Short mmCIF file of C-alpha atoms in Angstrom, two decimals:
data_model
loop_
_atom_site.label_atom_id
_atom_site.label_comp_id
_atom_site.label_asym_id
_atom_site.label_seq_id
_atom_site.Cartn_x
_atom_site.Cartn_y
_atom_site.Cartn_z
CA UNK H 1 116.44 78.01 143.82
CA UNK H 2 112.47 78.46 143.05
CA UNK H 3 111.57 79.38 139.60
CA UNK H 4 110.37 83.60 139.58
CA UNK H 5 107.03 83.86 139.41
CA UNK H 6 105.79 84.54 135.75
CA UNK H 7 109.13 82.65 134.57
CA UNK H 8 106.71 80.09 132.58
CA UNK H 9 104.66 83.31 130.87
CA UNK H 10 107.90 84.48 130.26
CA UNK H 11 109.31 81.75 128.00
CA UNK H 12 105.72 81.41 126.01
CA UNK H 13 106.15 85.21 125.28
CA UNK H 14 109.83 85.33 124.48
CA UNK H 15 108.36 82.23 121.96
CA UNK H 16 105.60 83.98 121.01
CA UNK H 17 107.77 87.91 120.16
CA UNK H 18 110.47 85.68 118.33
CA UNK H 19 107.86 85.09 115.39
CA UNK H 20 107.25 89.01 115.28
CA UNK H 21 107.16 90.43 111.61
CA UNK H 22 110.74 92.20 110.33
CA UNK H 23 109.39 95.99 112.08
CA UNK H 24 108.90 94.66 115.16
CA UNK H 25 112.06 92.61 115.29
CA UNK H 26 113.74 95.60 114.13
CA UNK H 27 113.02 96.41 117.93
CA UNK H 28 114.87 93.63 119.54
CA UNK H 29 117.67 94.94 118.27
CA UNK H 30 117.26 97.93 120.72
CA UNK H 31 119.47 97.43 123.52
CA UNK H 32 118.70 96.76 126.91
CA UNK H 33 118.47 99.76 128.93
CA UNK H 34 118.97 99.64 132.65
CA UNK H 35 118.46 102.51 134.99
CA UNK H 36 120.57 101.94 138.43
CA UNK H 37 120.47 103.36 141.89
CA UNK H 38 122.11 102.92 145.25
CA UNK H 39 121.37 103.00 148.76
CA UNK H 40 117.48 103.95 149.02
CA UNK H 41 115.73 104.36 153.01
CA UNK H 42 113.34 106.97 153.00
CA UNK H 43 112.70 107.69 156.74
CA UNK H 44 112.60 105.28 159.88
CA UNK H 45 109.91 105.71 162.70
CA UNK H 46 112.37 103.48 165.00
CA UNK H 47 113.70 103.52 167.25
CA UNK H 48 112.86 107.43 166.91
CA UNK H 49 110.41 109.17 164.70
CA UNK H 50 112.74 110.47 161.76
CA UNK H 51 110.41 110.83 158.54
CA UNK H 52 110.59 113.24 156.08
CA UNK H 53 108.57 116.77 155.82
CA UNK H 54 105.00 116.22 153.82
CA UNK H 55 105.31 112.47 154.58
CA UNK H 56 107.88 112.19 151.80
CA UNK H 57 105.70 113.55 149.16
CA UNK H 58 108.12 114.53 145.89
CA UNK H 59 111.45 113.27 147.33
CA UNK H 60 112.06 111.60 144.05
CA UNK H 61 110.78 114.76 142.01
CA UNK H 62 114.53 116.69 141.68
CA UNK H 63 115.81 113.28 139.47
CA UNK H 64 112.70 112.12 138.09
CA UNK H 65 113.53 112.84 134.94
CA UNK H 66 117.13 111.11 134.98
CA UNK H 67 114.78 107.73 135.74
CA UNK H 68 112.71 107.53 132.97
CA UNK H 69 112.98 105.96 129.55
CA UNK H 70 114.69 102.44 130.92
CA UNK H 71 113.40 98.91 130.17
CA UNK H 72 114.62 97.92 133.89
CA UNK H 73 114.37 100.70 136.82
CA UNK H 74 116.92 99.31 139.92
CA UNK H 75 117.69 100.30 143.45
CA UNK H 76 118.72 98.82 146.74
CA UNK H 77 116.00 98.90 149.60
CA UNK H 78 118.20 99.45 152.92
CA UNK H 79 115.56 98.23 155.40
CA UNK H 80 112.03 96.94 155.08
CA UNK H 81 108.51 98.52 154.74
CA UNK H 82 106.31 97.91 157.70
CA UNK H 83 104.46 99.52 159.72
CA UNK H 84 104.86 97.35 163.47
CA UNK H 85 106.89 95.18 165.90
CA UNK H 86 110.32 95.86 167.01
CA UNK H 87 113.85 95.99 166.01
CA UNK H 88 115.43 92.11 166.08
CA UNK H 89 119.52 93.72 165.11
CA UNK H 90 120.40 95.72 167.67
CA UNK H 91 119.59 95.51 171.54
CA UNK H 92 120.36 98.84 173.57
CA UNK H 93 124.04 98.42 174.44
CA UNK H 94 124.87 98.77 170.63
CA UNK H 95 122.53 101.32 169.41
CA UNK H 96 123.71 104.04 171.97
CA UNK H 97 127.61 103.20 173.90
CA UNK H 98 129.02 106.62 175.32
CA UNK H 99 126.40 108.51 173.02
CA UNK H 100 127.65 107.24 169.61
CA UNK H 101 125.39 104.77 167.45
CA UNK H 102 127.09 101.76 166.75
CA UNK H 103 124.35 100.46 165.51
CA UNK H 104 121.55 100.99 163.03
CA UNK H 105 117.95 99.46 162.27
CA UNK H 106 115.54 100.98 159.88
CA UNK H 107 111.44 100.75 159.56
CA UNK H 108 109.83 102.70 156.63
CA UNK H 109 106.31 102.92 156.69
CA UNK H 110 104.87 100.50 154.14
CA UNK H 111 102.98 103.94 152.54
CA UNK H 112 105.69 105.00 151.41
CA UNK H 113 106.19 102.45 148.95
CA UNK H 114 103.93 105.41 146.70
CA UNK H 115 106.89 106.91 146.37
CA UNK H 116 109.06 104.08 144.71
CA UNK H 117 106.32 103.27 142.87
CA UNK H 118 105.46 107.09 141.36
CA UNK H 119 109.77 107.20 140.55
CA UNK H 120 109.30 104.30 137.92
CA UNK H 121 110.77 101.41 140.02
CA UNK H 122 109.99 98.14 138.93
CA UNK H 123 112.63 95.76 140.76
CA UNK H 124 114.62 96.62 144.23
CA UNK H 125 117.00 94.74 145.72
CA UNK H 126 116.21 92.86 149.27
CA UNK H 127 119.77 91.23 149.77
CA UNK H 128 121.16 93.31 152.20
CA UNK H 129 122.51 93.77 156.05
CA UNK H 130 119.29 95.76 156.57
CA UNK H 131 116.05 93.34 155.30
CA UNK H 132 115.99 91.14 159.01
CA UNK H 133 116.28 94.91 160.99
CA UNK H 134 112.35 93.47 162.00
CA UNK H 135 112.98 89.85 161.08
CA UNK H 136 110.98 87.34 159.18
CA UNK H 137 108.00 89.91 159.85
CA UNK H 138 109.66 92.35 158.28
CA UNK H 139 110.66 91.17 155.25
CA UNK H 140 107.15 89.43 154.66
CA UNK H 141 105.55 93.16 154.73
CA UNK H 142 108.07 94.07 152.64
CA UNK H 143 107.33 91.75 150.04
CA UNK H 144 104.18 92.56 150.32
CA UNK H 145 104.51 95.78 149.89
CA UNK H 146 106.81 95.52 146.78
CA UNK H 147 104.28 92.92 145.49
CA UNK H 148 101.16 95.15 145.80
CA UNK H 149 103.05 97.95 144.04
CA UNK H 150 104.29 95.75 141.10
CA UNK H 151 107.75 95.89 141.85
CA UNK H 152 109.57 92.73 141.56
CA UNK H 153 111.86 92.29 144.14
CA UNK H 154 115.83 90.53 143.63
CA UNK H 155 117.40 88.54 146.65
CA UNK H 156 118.23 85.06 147.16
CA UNK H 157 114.45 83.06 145.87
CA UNK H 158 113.41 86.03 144.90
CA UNK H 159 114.70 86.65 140.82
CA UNK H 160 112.92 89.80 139.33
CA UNK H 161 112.12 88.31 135.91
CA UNK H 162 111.78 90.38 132.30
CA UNK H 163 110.87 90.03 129.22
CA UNK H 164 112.64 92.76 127.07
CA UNK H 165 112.35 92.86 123.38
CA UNK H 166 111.45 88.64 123.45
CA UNK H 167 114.56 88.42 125.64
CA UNK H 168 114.20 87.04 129.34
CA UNK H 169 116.25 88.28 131.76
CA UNK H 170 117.29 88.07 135.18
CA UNK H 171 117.76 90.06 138.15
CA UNK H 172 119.36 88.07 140.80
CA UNK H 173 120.93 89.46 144.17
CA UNK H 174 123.94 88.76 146.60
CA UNK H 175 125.30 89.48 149.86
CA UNK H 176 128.22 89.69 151.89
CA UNK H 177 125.15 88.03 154.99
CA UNK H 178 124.62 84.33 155.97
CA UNK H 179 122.81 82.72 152.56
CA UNK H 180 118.98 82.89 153.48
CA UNK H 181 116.04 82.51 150.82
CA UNK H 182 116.55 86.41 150.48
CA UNK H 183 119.94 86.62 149.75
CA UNK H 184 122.72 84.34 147.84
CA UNK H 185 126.04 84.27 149.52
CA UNK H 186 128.56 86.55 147.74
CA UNK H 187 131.49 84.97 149.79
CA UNK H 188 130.49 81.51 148.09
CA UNK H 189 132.05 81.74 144.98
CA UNK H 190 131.45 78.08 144.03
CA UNK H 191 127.58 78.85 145.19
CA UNK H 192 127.55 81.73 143.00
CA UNK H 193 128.67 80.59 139.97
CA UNK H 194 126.15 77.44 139.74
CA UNK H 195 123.59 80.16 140.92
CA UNK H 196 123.97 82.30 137.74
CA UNK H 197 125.25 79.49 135.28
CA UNK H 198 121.72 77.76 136.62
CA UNK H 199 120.09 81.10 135.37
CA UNK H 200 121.67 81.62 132.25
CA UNK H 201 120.49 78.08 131.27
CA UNK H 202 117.13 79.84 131.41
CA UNK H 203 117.56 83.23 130.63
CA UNK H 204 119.02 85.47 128.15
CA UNK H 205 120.60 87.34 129.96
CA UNK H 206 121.54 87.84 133.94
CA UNK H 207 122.16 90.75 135.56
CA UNK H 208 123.94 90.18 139.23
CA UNK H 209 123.08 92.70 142.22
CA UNK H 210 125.47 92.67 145.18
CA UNK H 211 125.90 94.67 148.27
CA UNK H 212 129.18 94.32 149.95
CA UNK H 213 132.44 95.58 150.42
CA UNK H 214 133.35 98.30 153.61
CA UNK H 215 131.81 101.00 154.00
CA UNK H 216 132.13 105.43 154.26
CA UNK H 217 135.44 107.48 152.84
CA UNK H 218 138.20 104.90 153.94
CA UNK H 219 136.12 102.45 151.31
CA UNK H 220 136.46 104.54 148.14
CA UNK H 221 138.87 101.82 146.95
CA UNK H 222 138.61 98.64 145.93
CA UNK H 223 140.80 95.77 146.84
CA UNK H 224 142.03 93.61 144.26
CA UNK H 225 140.99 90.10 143.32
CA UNK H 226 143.84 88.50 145.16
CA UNK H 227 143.98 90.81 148.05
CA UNK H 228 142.51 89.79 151.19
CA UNK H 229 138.26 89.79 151.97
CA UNK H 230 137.30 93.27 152.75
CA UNK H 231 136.17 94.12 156.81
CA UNK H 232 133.96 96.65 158.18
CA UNK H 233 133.04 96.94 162.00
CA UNK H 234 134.17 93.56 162.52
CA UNK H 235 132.22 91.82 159.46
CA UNK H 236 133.89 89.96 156.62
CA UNK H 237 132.30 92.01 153.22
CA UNK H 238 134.05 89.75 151.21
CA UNK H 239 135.93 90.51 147.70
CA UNK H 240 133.57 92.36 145.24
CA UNK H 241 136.02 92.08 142.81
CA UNK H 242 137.05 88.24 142.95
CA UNK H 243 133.23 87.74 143.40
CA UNK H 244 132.52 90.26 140.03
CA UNK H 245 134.49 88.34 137.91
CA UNK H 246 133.67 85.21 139.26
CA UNK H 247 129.91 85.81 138.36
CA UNK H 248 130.74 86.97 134.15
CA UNK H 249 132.66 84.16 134.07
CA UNK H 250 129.41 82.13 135.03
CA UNK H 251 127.29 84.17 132.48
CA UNK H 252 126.73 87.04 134.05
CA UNK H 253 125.73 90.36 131.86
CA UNK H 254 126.08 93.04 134.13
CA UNK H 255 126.69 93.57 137.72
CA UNK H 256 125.43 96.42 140.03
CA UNK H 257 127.06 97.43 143.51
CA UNK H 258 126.37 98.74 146.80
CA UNK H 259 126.70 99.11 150.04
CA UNK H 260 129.43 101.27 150.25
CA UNK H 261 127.75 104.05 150.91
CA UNK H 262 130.22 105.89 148.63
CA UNK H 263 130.95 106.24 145.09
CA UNK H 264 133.45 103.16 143.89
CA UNK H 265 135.46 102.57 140.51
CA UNK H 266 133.84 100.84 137.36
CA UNK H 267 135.41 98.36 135.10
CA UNK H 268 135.15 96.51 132.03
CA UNK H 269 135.45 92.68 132.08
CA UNK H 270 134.95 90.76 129.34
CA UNK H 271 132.97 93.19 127.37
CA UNK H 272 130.80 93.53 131.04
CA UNK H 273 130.57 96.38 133.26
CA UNK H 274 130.88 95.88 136.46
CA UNK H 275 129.95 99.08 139.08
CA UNK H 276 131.62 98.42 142.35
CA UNK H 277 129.38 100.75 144.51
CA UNK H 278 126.20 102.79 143.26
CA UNK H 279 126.84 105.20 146.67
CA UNK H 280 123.57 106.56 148.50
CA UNK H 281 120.72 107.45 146.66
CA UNK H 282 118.15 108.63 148.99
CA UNK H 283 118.98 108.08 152.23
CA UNK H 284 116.82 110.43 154.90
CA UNK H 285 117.84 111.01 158.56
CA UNK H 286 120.05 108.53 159.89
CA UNK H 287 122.90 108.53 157.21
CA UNK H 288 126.25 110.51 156.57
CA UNK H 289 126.13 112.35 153.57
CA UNK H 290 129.14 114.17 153.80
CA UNK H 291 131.80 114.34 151.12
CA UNK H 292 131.97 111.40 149.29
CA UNK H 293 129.14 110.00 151.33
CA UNK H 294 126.99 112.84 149.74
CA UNK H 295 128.36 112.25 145.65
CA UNK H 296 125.87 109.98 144.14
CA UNK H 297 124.81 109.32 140.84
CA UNK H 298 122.61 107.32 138.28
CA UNK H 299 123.86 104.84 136.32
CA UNK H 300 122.37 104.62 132.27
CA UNK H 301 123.60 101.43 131.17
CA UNK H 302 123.18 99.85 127.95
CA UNK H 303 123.62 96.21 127.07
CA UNK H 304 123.35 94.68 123.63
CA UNK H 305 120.10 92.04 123.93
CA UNK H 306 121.89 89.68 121.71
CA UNK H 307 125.56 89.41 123.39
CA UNK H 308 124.90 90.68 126.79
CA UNK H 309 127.65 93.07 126.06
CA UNK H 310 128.30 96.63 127.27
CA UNK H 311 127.58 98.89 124.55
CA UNK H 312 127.33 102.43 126.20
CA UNK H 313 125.99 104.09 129.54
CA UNK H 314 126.59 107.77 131.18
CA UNK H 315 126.87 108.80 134.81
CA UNK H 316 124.27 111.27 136.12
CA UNK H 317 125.54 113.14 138.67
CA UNK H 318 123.51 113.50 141.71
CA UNK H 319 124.01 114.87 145.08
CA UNK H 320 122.16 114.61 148.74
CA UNK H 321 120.95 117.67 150.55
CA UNK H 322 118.00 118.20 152.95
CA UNK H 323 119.30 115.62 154.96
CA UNK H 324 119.27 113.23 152.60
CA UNK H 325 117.56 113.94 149.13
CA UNK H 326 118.60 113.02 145.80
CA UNK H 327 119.18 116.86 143.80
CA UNK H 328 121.56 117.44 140.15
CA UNK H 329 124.96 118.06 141.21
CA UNK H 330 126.17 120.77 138.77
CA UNK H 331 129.61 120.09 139.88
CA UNK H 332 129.55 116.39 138.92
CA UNK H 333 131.41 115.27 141.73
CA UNK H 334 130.38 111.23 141.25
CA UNK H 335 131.81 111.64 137.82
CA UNK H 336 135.18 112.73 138.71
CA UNK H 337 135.56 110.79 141.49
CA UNK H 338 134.60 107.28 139.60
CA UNK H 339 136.54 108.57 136.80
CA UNK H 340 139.50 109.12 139.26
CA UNK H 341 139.43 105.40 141.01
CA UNK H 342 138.97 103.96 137.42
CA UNK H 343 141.90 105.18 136.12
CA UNK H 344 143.76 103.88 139.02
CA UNK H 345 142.38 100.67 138.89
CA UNK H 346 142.80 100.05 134.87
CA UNK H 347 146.35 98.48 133.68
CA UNK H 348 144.72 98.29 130.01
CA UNK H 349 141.89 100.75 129.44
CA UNK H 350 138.67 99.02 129.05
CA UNK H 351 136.59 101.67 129.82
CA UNK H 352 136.73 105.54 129.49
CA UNK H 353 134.83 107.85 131.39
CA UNK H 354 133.93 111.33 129.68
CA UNK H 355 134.65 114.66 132.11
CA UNK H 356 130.67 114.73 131.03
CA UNK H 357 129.81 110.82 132.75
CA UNK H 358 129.60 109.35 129.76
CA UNK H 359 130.91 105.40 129.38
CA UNK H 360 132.31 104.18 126.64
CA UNK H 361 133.80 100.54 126.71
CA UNK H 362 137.00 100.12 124.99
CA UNK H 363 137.52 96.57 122.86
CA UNK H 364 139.76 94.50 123.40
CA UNK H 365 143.11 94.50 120.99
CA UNK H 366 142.48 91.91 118.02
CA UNK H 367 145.09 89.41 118.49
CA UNK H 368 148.41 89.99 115.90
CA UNK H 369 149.53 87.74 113.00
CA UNK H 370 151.80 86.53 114.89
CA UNK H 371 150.11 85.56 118.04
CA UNK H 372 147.30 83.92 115.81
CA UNK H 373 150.06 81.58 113.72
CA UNK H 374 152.14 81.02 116.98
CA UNK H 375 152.02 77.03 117.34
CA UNK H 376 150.30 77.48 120.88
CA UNK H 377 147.42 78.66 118.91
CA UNK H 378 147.41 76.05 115.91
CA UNK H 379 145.16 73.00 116.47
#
C-alpha cells in the first residue's frame, strides 16, 4: 500500500504542533469530530438522461447546516464523475429483462462535483460496487475530479490523510468487490488487519470505511459475527460485523458503513463505534426511497484524539423527498429505527441512543475484587 500523498508533510507538522505553547495544546485536547454520510449519486445521464432540476443547484442546502463544524466531512460516492464513454457493468440483457432493471450503472457529470465541494466535503469514499460502472476511465475522472476540488478520496491506495489537532489520521476504505488499488478486500480478514495495523504504525488514529452487507428493507438487520457471509442478488457482501471487529482489534478508531441502502444498528466495541449502514443520503432518480429506504440520517461522531475512543455523537435525522433529496425529518424516523435494531442487537448495553439521536457510549463494568485477586489474574 502507497504512502497518501502529503503523509511526509503530515508527520513534520504533527512534529512541528506537538511543540505548541500550553493554549494551543489546550486545543488538542478537543476531540476529533467526524461528520458522516451515506449513499451519495446525484443524477446519471446514462443510460438515460436523469439529472436533477437547476442542474442540481442547492440539493445539499435543506442539511447544510447539520454538515458544518466537523474536522473530517465523509460520504460514499456511488458511481464516478465523468462526463463520456460507456457503461462497462451491465450489457442490455441485465439492465432491462421483462421491463424490470436488474441492473444499475451510474455517470454524474464531473460539474457536479460543485456541489460536494460547496456541502463541506473533504474526503469520499471510492470503494464501492459502483466506481468501475465506466471502468478504469471512470474512476481516473473521478479522481480527478475529487482531486481538483480538494477532496481527498478513501479506497484501496487511496488513504485520505489528516492532520487534526497535531494528530494524523487515516481514512482508509473497504469492500465487499475483488481487492483492486481502489478498494481493500473486506472479505480478507487477514488482509485487513495488516492493512490497518500497517496504518496505525503511522498514524494516530484510523478510521475504517466499508460498504457491504445486502441491501433494501429485508437488510435492516445485521447478521452476527459467526453467522454465515451476507448475499445480495447473487453476490457474497461478506460479514460487516466479523469484519468490524476484526478491524478495532487491528487499531482501528472508528468504522463507518454503507451500502445498505437502509438505516442499520450501531454498536460499541471496545470503546469504538461501529455504524453498520449510514442508509442513502442523496440519491436522485434511479433509487428506492421508500420506507426505510427513505430514513436517513447524519452521523456527529466524536472521538477522543488521544485514545481513539468514542466519547459522544448524535443522530440527525434526515429524510429523502423530491425523488431523492436530503430534507429534516421532524419525525426522526432514522433515530428510532437505529435505536430499535440496537437494542436488539446489545446483550450488555454499550451504547444508548436518546429518543432525541443522541449517543452516548456506556463503559465497560470495572472488574470486582474478586475477579481482580482470582489466581487466573495474579502473575
Amino acid at each position: 500500500m502507497k504512502r497518501p500523498s502529503g503523509f511526509i508533510a503530515l508527520l513534520l507538522l504533527s512534529v512541528l504542533l506537538s511543540t505548541l505553547p500550553p493554549r494551543e495544546a489546550a486545543l488538542a485536547a478537543d476531540p476529533l469530530t467526524v461528520v458522516a454520510v451515506g449513499d451519495i449519486m446525484m443524477g446519471t445521464d446514462w443510460p438515460e438522461d436523469l439529472l436533477p432540476p437547476r442542474d442540481g443547484a442547492g440539493m445539499f442546502d435543506n442539511v447544510l447546516e447539520s454538515l458544518r463544524g466537523a474536522d473530517i466531512v465523509f460520504g460514499n460516492l456511488e458511481g464516478p464523475l465523468a462526463d463520456s464513454g460507456e457503461g462497462v457493468k451491465c450489457n442490455r440483457k441485465r439492465r432491462a429483462k421483462g421491463g424490470k432493471t436488474l441492473c444499475f450503472e451510474f455517470r454524474t457529470p464531473t460539474r457536479y462535483i460543485k456541489h460536494l465541494e460547496s456541502a463541506g466535503f473533504n474526503v469520499m469514499n471510492v470503494a464501492n460496487n459502483h466506481t468501475f460502472d465506466f471502468g478504469l476511465e471512470g474512476v481516473e475522472s473521478t479522481l480527478a475530479a475529487l482531486e481538483e476540488a480538494g477532496i481527498q478520496a478513501t479506497g484501496g491506495d487511496n488513504v485520505a490523510a489528516f492532520c487534526i489537532r497535531g494528530k494524523a489520521v487515516a481514512v482508509v476504505g473497504f469492500s465487499y468487490s475483488p481487492p483492486s488499488p481502489h478498494s481493500h478486500s473486506l472479505q480478507d480478514l487477514l488482509s485487513a488487519m495488516e492493512i490497518v495495523g500497517g496504518l496505525k504504525e503511522d498514524f494516530d488514529l484510523v478510521i475504517v470505511s466499508f460498504h457491504g452487507g445486502a441491501e433494501g428493507k429485508d437488510a435492516l438487520r445485521v447478521p452476527d459475527a459467526d453467522e454465515v457471509d451476507e448475499v445480495f442478488a447473487g453476490e457474497n457482501r461478506g460479514n460487516v460485523v466479523r469484519f468490524a471487529r476484526t478491524v478495532i482489534d487491528a487499531g482501528a478508531d472508528l468504522v463507518i458503513g454503507h451500502g445498505p441502502h437502509v438505516p442499520r444498528a450501531m454498536e460499541v466495541y471496545k470503546r469504538k463505534l461501529i455504524a453498520y449502514s449510514l442508509g442513502n443520503f442523496l440519491t436522485y432518480g434511479r433509487f428506492n426511497i421508500q420506507g426505510s429506504s427513505g430514513a436517513s440520517y447524519v452521523l456527529r461522531a466524536e472521538i477522543d484524539l488521544e485514545t481513539g475512543n468514542f466519547s459522544s455523537g448524535v443522530i440527525v435525522p434526515v429524510e429523502l423527498l423530491d425523488r431523492g433529496i436530503p430534507f429534516p425529518d421532524p419525525e426522526k424516523k432514522a433515530v428510532r429505527i437505529i435505536r430499535e435494531l440496537t437494542a436488539e442487537r446489545q446483550v450488555e448495553p454499550g451504547l444508548v441512543i436518546g429518543e432525541d439521536g443522541v449517543l452516548t457510549p456506556v463503559a465497560p463494568p470495572e472488574p470486582s475484587s474478586t475477579e481482580q485477586s482470582s489466581p487466573s489474574n495474579r502473575d
